[in-house]
Tab-separated table of C-alpha atoms in Angstrom:
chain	number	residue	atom	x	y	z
A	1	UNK	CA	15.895	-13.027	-8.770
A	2	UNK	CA	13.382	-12.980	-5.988
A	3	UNK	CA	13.948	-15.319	-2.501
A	4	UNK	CA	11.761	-15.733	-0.247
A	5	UNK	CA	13.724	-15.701	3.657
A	6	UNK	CA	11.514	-17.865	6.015
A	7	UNK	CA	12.775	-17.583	9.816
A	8	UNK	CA	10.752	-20.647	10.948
A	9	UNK	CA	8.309	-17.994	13.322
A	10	UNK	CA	6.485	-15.819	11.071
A	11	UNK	CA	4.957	-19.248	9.917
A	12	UNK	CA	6.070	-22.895	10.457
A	13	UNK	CA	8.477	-22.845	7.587
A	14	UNK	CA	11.679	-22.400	6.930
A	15	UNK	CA	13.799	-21.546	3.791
A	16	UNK	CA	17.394	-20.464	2.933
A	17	UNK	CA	18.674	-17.505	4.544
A	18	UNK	CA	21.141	-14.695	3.184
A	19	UNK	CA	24.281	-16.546	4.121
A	20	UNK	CA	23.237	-19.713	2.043
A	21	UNK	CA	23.787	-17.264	-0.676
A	22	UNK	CA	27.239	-15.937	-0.781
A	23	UNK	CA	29.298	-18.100	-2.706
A	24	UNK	CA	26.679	-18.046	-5.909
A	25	UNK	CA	27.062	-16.268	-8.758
A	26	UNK	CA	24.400	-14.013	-9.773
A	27	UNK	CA	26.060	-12.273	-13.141
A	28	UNK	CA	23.516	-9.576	-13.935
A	29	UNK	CA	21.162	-10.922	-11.860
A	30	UNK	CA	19.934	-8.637	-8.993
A	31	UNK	CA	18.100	-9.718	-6.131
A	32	UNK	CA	15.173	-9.461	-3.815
A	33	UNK	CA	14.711	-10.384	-0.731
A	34	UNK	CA	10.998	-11.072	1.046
A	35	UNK	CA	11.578	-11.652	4.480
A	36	UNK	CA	8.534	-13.541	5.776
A	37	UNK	CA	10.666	-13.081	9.586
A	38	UNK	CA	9.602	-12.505	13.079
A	39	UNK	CA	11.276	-9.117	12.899
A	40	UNK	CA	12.558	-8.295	9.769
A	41	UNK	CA	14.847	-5.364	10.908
A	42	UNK	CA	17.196	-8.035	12.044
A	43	UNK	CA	17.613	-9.784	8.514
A	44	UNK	CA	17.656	-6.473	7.232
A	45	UNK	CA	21.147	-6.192	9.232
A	46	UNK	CA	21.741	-9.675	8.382
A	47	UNK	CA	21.698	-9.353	4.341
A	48	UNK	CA	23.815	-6.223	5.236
A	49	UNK	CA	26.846	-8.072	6.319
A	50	UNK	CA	26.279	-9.784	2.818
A	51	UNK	CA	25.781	-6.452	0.929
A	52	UNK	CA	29.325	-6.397	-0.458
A	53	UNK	CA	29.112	-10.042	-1.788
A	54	UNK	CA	25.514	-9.829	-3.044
A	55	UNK	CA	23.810	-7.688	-5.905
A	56	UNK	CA	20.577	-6.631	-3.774
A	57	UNK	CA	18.456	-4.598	-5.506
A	58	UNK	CA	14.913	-4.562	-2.903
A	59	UNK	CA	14.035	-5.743	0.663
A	60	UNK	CA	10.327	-6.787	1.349
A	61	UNK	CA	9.149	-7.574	4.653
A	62	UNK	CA	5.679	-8.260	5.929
A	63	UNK	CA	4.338	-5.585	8.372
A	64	UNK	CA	2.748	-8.045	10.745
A	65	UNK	CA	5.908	-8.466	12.460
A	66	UNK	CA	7.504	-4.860	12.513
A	67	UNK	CA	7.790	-3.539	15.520
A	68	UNK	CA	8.799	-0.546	13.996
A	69	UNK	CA	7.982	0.460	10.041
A	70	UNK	CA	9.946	3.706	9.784
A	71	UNK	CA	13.298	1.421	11.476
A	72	UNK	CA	12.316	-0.580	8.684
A	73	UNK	CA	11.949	1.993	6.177
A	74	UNK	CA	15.528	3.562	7.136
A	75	UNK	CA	17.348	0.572	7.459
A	76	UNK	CA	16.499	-0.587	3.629
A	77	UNK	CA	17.508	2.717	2.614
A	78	UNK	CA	20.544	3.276	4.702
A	79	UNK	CA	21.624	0.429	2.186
A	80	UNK	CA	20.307	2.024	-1.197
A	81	UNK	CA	18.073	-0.424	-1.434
A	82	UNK	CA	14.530	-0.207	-2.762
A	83	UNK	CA	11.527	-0.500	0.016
A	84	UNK	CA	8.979	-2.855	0.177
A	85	UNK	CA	5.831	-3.841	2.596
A	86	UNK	CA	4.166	-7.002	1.798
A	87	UNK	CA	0.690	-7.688	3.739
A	88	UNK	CA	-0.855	-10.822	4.319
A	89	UNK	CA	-3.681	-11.935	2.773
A	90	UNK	CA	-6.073	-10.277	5.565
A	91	UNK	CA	-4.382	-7.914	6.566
A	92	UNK	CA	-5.833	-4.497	5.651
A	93	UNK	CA	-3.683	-1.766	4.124
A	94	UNK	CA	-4.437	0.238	6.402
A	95	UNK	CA	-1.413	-1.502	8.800
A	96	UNK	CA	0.629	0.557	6.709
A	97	UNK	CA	1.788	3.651	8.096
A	98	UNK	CA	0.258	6.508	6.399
A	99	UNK	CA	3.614	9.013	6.578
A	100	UNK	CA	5.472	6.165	4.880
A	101	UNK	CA	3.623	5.580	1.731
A	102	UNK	CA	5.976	8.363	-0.476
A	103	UNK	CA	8.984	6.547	0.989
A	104	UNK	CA	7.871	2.666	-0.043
A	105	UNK	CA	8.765	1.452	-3.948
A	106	UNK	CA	6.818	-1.731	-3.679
A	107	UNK	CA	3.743	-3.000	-2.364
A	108	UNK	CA	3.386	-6.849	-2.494
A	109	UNK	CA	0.092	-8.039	-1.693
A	110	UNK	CA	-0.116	-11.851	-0.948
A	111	UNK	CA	-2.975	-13.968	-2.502
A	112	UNK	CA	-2.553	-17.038	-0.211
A	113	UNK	CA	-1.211	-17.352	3.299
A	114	UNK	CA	2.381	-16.433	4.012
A	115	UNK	CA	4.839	-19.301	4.006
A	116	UNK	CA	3.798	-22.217	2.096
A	117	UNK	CA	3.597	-22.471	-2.190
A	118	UNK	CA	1.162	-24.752	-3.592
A	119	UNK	CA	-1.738	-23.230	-2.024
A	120	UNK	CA	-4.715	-21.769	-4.351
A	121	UNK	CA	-4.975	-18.040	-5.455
A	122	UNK	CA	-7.783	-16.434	-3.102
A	123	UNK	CA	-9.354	-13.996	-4.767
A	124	UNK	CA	-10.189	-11.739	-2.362
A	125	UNK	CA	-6.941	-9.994	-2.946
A	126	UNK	CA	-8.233	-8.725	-6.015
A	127	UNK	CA	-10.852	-6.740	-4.258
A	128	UNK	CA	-8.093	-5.220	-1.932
A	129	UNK	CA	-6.753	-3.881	-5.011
């Protein structure tokens, strides 16, 4: 089950955050997490404190706000979780940190604008693939 986690700075939006979460039940159900955040070390701590109560499977954060990728990178793992980098729809992937592409399991590339559904598929993603 995937959620996005909106912080209300990355974009004007905001969603749920990992707290809403704790009293559902998931039953086989694991989850991922794409924090869309201002820094998304911090909800990477956050979703920690939920780590016992949660079945989290993969954190994915959009680079434009890291202040630090290989923080990043460690944190997610510290927690046995699987890594992800998600880049905006301009950004190029070259933001991403050459010494941490063995380290990453997922690379989301976003075909709109971070933060808001509804909007139409731009297809210049495709040629960043």
């Amino acid at each position: 089950m995937y959620f996005d986690i909106i912080d209300g700075y990355f974009v004007d939006n905001m969603t749920i955050f990992p707290s809403s979460l704790e009293a559902m039940e998931f039953g086989d159900l694991e989850l991922e997490f794409h924090l869309m955040t201002d820094e998304p070390i911090d909800f990477v701590r956050e979703i920690a404190d939920f780590k016992d109560e949660l079945p989290i499977r993969a954190v994915i954060a959009q680079v434009e706000r890291m202040s630090n990728q290989e923080l990043f990178v460690d944190e997610v793992r510290r927690n046995n979780w699987k890594i992800g980098f998600s880049l905006n729809l301009h950004t190029p992937l070259e933001e991403i940190d050459p010494s941490l592409w063995e380290r990453i399991h997922v690379i989301q590339l976003m075909s709109i604008e971070a933060g808001f559904q509804g909007q139409e598929l731009q297809q210049y993603v495709f040629e960043k693939l």
